[in-house]
Amino acid sequence: MTGPMLRAPGEPLAPEDVTVPKARALIDLLRSDLLPYIRCIEARRTDEGDVVVFEVEPEVPQEPATEIRRTERLAVTFYAQDDRMPETVALRADFPQVAHLNLRPRDYPWRSLCLYDEPYEELKVQWTAASYVRRVHEWLSKTARGELHQADQPLEPFILAQTIPLVLPPDLFAGGEKEDLIAHAVGTPDDFTIIARRGRNSSDHEVRFAAVAVATEPQTHGVVHHQPTTVAELHELLKPLGCDLLDVLRRRLNDWRDADRAILDSKLILLVSIPKRRDATGPVEAPDVWAFATGSSLREVGAALDLWEVQPNGTLAGILRRDPAKRGQNVEIDILRPVIDFSRESAAALSGMQPVTKKVVAIGAGALGSQVVMNLLRMGFGAWTIIDSDHLLPHNLARHELPRSAVGYNKACALSVLMNDLFEPEKPASFISADVVRNSDDAEIHESLRQADLILDMSASWAVARHLATEADGTARRISLFINPGGTDLVLLAEDAARTLRLDDLEMQYYRKLIHDPDLAKHLQPGGQRLRYAASCRDVTSTIPQDLVAVHSGVGARAVRRAVDDEHAAIAIWRVKEDVSVSVRHVTPEPVTAFLNSDWTIRTDAGLIRRLQRLRRAKLPKETGGILIGHHDMARRIIYVVDGLPAPPDSKERPVFFERGSEGLRQDVAEIEKRTAGMLTYIGEWHSHPEDAPPLPSDEDRDVFTWLRRHMAEDGLPPLMAIVSEDEIGCYVDRITAGVREPLPQI
Amino acid sequence: MHKLTFFPLGNADCCRIDLANGRKILFDYAAMRDPEDENDRRIDLPAALREDLDDADRDDYDVVAFTHLDMDHIKGAPDFFWLEHAEKYQGEDRIKIRELWVPAAVITERGPDDKDAKVIQAEARHRLEQGQGIRVFSRPERLKDWLEERGLTLEDRKHLITDAGNTIPDFTLEADEVEFFVHSPFAVRQDENTVEDRNTDSLALHATFVQHGRETKVLFTSDINHEVIADIVRVTRQKGNEDRLEWDVVGLPHHCSYLSLGPEKGKDKTEPVPEVEWLYEEQGRRGGILVSTSWEVPSEDTDQPPHRQAAAYYEEQTDALGGEFKVTMEHPKASAPEPLVIKIDGSGAAVEKRIAGGAAAIVSRPAPRAGRS
């Protein structure tokens, strides 16, 4: 099964005399008979290192995809300095031209196997002779089946990592061949990267390279088998692929001479796009892009292509007698490593995601907002409008995405500049320098909210959240993200996609969680110290460290992505604990009931109603009751009824009446106010009616209401009384005569 | 992908077929390893089979075929399988057989001499009497007397009997991407036999596997000798069924015995009789694989198989085809044999060649006992 063999590198050497450690290790392994399917043939030595010749028996099916044989003979050179990848070559003279061979000059005698795609420095750390043998065996077996290109692996040639990178626009070949690409080098003369940009005025840098791009006909992969070293060689290589490089080059050089002589001092870059398909009938996939740099200026290249002559003073002269033999044989080219610039698509792909182009309005470009937004954008998520009226001040730099050079600029504006610089060529962000509440009439804000697919509130202001929940334009669901004052916890409030649960409702249910979960007792307590950064009494800032903000903005970005994929409402609280673990509490959002009573809107939810029903039933046939906890929004005339406490122990509960006691009540209310930073407080009374009695106020109830009205008036608040019967709840606000009765779900 | 797994059991047979659709078929079962002998290189068959079933989360085989009742094809089966004819074979951890395949001789043979053979015969008879979970290979008439002795009629049991020259109805190309064609036992032999010779009344099948439009043909020959092969070749050619003797893989007969090629062992190479020569030299396809389920091929002349002269002949054939001659106890190396896996996919058959990692090997078997002895 073997064919004629090529001579292995170097001269024969007794296996005992092998000294290069990796060669030694391989010989010892092969001679140990530990591994099947592999055997040692001989050892050799070159000027650079030791060579091991061995035979491998790969897995080859009856009908292999490539002409890999059941036995293949290979030679591997291990370099004495161990400073680069050992070179593994096939010795069979007719070893096939397959994918994953290293590019070598035309006069290199062997096929060189490209076994690894990681740099040798990394590989070295884990290299063993056995892992090398396994890799060679796997390479041959998979190549035999044509499976070395995994189905999801792009058809991409391997180019040595040490070659000079050339950064190219993502849509390079979308616009045809005619576009000018001007490139400049970044770095030091010894160590640089070439950055190419579209158009002549895209850069203030000195023009150093001008690129000519050509495309071939679609190919099945593996057409560049050796490294061309001159323009003439490249031309010969491309000709059978349907591309006349010399013709294109001559025309472009002539165009440039006529249009822009200054460019003729630049060096020439050649870009070759080879559209690829996996097989002859398959769809065209992303092209292989090959790039070459000449050491010559366009001026010199033109002369070498018989376009003109360069006079001693550098000016160009026409040619009297054409010389068709001048085909660029003396214009040497070096291979570059083309790298495609960063775009939304590559951002998403590099994050293992699909790009998301939903229109997102982000309100608040502060510490959390700026970092969450950048996290999301780096994953290819969102077409953004950033709204913030604030300006970046030096103290912000302790925990902000923006650099010091942005100090003094509007945060939304500076952040959008940063965002737009991330992708090429798309500009994914715009900004509005305004305050959504104070500037609520702003036409631009109206328009952006109306257009939005998602409104992301990171203002850390409940006033903003309430405004977005109630008055602001647009039907997009709202999501709030904020950090607690201590900096330990991150809170997510996400409306459902249909907006049946609003941000303000979710806010109340979040507060209720704070009063029932002992672990969250200190959630809203100010943590750390407040730091004054300027003279005014409002110029204080927190001392939350950036590491916590970074954790929260990472969690927050992921939470937003998940919330967007889930149409349900969500309430979640993440906590970074002392030991730096992150825990989460999810609160199941309860459906909300809203009803109008007098000129007040009452908003409550199924969770509270169930609780009152349960407390009532537990005491039947006696009546029971207690106080109601909630929140007044005086501006919008909304009373949020959030919680109901059970009867204090000194209450009198009888089948015909209920008299609420007060033991411990003051302390309970104080604790609730403390835990919720005053957002929840006493708002009224509830009591139950026994079986068969409707939730209508009795004479005694009316007396209680009068008592209630007098005391609430001292706070400028309306009295509220709720009566719970078997299947209804009656709510009375301000006036006992105008109540609302709501049927109750049966539990 | 379909998979054939031949287990290293010395001169004994067990081949598992894993179909691409998940169905599992076992051809013979012979737990040959001596647990007392730590140098025994033969595989612990029940353990290996159980591990595979556990991975598939199953406790049964769709089919278990016993090609005949010799010990090297049934040893230990009564300890491994759930047998329906007696409660003592119905422990919780036993492996169930949805359908049992046997040649008619397993039913009709009088008084097999060893215990395991008796138990398998009892099971086969029980299933045939019950009328389910069995397929018998024979000319139906041959079972007539046996059935009538038990008050049963041939008519009632005919659907459980498949004669040579037919395909087995339980597997179809449409549903299973495989078709089995029965070559043996067949009538010519059995009518002439007065004493039932197990090896000539063995089950021999031809399987046609299909994957991605590619047919891969496998011949399972059990222990048949050259005379039976010659008969099969003659009958098959006579009926114009030559394609049922084309092969990509052959499970070679009788552990590489010269008697399965021709009457004379030969000095260095056995010369096959003409029909056998036709089978190996005309019917093999490019890259074909011959599998000898046997001990390693000796370098000197031996009485017992495997015979080096037969191996020399087989190796010559696979060399000509650019294929492989594999010996179960030599794969991947004689010092540490492992199950021989043949993958069957759109590229035909391939002997699986994997260089397993050392750690992977360590964690897939128990560690030796540690501590002070």
PDB file of N, CA and C in Angstrom, chain A residues 364-394:
ATOM      1  N   GLY A 364     -29.867  56.412  31.752  1.00  0.00           N
ATOM      2  CA  GLY A 364     -28.896  56.382  32.825  1.00  0.00           C
ATOM      3  C   GLY A 364     -27.593  55.782  32.351  1.00  0.00           C
ATOM      4  N   ALA A 365     -26.597  56.631  32.124  1.00  0.00           N
ATOM      5  CA  ALA A 365     -25.271  56.167  31.708  1.00  0.00           C
ATOM      6  C   ALA A 365     -24.303  56.376  32.852  1.00  0.00           C
ATOM      7  N   GLY A 366     -24.690  55.890  34.033  1.00  0.00           N
ATOM      8  CA  GLY A 366     -23.841  56.012  35.206  1.00  0.00           C
ATOM      9  C   GLY A 366     -22.906  54.826  35.308  1.00  0.00           C
ATOM     10  N   ALA A 367     -22.498  54.537  36.559  1.00  0.00           N
ATOM     11  CA  ALA A 367     -21.544  53.454  36.775  1.00  0.00           C
ATOM     12  C   ALA A 367     -22.099  52.154  36.211  1.00  0.00           C
ATOM     13  N   LEU A 368     -23.312  51.778  36.672  1.00  0.00           N
ATOM     14  CA  LEU A 368     -23.897  50.509  36.226  1.00  0.00           C
ATOM     15  C   LEU A 368     -24.298  50.589  34.756  1.00  0.00           C
ATOM     16  N   GLY A 369     -25.001  51.670  34.402  1.00  0.00           N
ATOM     17  CA  GLY A 369     -25.528  51.789  33.044  1.00  0.00           C
ATOM     18  C   GLY A 369     -24.437  51.719  31.988  1.00  0.00           C
ATOM     19  N   SER A 370     -23.363  52.472  32.190  1.00  0.00           N
ATOM     20  CA  SER A 370     -22.329  52.507  31.149  1.00  0.00           C
ATOM     21  C   SER A 370     -21.700  51.130  30.974  1.00  0.00           C
ATOM     22  N   GLN A 371     -21.540  50.408  32.075  1.00  0.00           N
ATOM     23  CA  GLN A 371     -20.867  49.112  31.984  1.00  0.00           C
ATOM     24  C   GLN A 371     -21.798  48.029  31.445  1.00  0.00           C
ATOM     25  N   VAL A 372     -23.069  48.063  31.852  1.00  0.00           N
ATOM     26  CA  VAL A 372     -24.022  47.072  31.321  1.00  0.00           C
ATOM     27  C   VAL A 372     -24.161  47.246  29.809  1.00  0.00           C
ATOM     28  N   VAL A 373     -24.284  48.497  29.382  1.00  0.00           N
ATOM     29  CA  VAL A 373     -24.466  48.780  27.952  1.00  0.00           C
ATOM     30  C   VAL A 373     -23.269  48.277  27.153  1.00  0.00           C
ATOM     31  N   MET A 374     -22.056  48.540  27.636  1.00  0.00           N
ATOM     32  CA  MET A 374     -20.880  48.083  26.898  1.00  0.00           C
ATOM     33  C   MET A 374     -20.777  46.562  26.917  1.00  0.00           C
ATOM     34  N   ASN A 375     -21.130  45.954  28.045  1.00  0.00           N
ATOM     35  CA  ASN A 375     -21.128  44.481  28.088  1.00  0.00           C
ATOM     36  C   ASN A 375     -22.044  43.916  27.006  1.00  0.00           C
ATOM     37  N   LEU A 376     -23.234  44.499  26.910  1.00  0.00           N
ATOM     38  CA  LEU A 376     -24.203  43.982  25.938  1.00  0.00           C
ATOM     39  C   LEU A 376     -23.727  44.233  24.511  1.00  0.00           C
ATOM     40  N   LEU A 377     -23.188  45.413  24.283  1.00  0.00           N
ATOM     41  CA  LEU A 377     -22.749  45.738  22.917  1.00  0.00           C
ATOM     42  C   LEU A 377     -21.602  44.824  22.487  1.00  0.00           C
ATOM     43  N   ARG A 378     -20.712  44.516  23.412  1.00  0.00           N
ATOM     44  CA  ARG A 378     -19.586  43.631  23.072  1.00  0.00           C
ATOM     45  C   ARG A 378     -20.059  42.232  22.714  1.00  0.00           C
ATOM     46  N   MET A 379     -21.303  41.902  23.051  1.00  0.00           N
ATOM     47  CA  MET A 379     -21.868  40.612  22.661  1.00  0.00           C
ATOM     48  C   MET A 379     -22.753  40.753  21.421  1.00  0.00           C
ATOM     49  N   GLY A 380     -22.717  41.943  20.797  1.00  0.00           N
ATOM     50  CA  GLY A 380     -23.506  42.146  19.573  1.00  0.00           C
ATOM     51  C   GLY A 380     -24.963  42.423  19.852  1.00  0.00           C
ATOM     52  N   PHE A 381     -25.275  42.922  21.068  1.00  0.00           N
ATOM     53  CA  PHE A 381     -26.669  43.105  21.475  1.00  0.00           C
ATOM     54  C   PHE A 381     -27.049  44.583  21.441  1.00  0.00           C
ATOM     55  N   GLY A 382     -28.104  44.910  20.704  1.00  0.00           N
ATOM     56  CA  GLY A 382     -28.753  46.203  20.825  1.00  0.00           C
ATOM     57  C   GLY A 382     -28.351  47.260  19.814  1.00  0.00           C
ATOM     58  N   ALA A 383     -29.377  47.996  19.355  1.00  0.00           N
ATOM     59  CA  ALA A 383     -29.159  49.249  18.621  1.00  0.00           C
ATOM     60  C   ALA A 383     -29.632  50.330  19.579  1.00  0.00           C
ATOM     61  N   TRP A 384     -28.702  51.146  20.054  1.00  0.00           N
ATOM     62  CA  TRP A 384     -28.915  51.868  21.303  1.00  0.00           C
ATOM     63  C   TRP A 384     -29.219  53.356  21.138  1.00  0.00           C
ATOM     64  N   THR A 385     -30.097  53.848  22.020  1.00  0.00           N
ATOM     65  CA  THR A 385     -30.178  55.286  22.279  1.00  0.00           C
ATOM     66  C   THR A 385     -29.892  55.468  23.766  1.00  0.00           C
ATOM     67  N   ILE A 386     -28.888  56.265  24.064  1.00  0.00           N
ATOM     68  CA  ILE A 386     -28.507  56.471  25.463  1.00  0.00           C
ATOM     69  C   ILE A 386     -29.061  57.830  25.897  1.00  0.00           C
ATOM     70  N   ILE A 387     -29.761  57.853  27.018  1.00  0.00           N
ATOM     71  CA  ILE A 387     -30.308  59.117  27.527  1.00  0.00           C
ATOM     72  C   ILE A 387     -29.728  59.395  28.909  1.00  0.00           C
ATOM     73  N   ASP A 388     -29.106  60.536  29.056  1.00  0.00           N
ATOM     74  CA  ASP A 388     -28.604  60.964  30.359  1.00  0.00           C
ATOM     75  C   ASP A 388     -28.314  62.460  30.241  1.00  0.00           C
ATOM     76  N   SER A 389     -28.592  63.213  31.304  1.00  0.00           N
ATOM     77  CA  SER A 389     -28.325  64.650  31.248  1.00  0.00           C
ATOM     78  C   SER A 389     -27.047  65.003  31.995  1.00  0.00           C
ATOM     79  N   ASP A 390     -26.488  63.996  32.644  1.00  0.00           N
ATOM     80  CA  ASP A 390     -25.358  64.222  33.541  1.00  0.00           C
ATOM     81  C   ASP A 390     -24.042  64.374  32.773  1.00  0.00           C
ATOM     82  N   HIS A 391     -23.083  65.018  33.413  1.00  0.00           N
ATOM     83  CA  HIS A 391     -21.762  65.142  32.811  1.00  0.00           C
ATOM     84  C   HIS A 391     -20.747  64.345  33.594  1.00  0.00           C
ATOM     85  N   LEU A 392     -19.761  63.857  32.903  1.00  0.00           N
ATOM     86  CA  LEU A 392     -18.749  63.029  33.562  1.00  0.00           C
ATOM     87  C   LEU A 392     -17.822  63.922  34.382  1.00  0.00           C
ATOM     88  N   LEU A 393     -17.683  63.579  35.683  1.00  0.00           N
ATOM     89  CA  LEU A 393     -16.778  64.320  36.553  1.00  0.00           C
ATOM     90  C   LEU A 393     -15.710  63.365  37.068  1.00  0.00           C
ATOM     91  N   PRO A 394     -14.592  63.914  37.518  1.00  0.00           N
ATOM     92  CA  PRO A 394     -13.460  63.028  37.870  1.00  0.00           C
ATOM     93  C   PRO A 394     -13.833  61.897  38.819  1.00  0.00           C
TER      94      PRO A 394
END
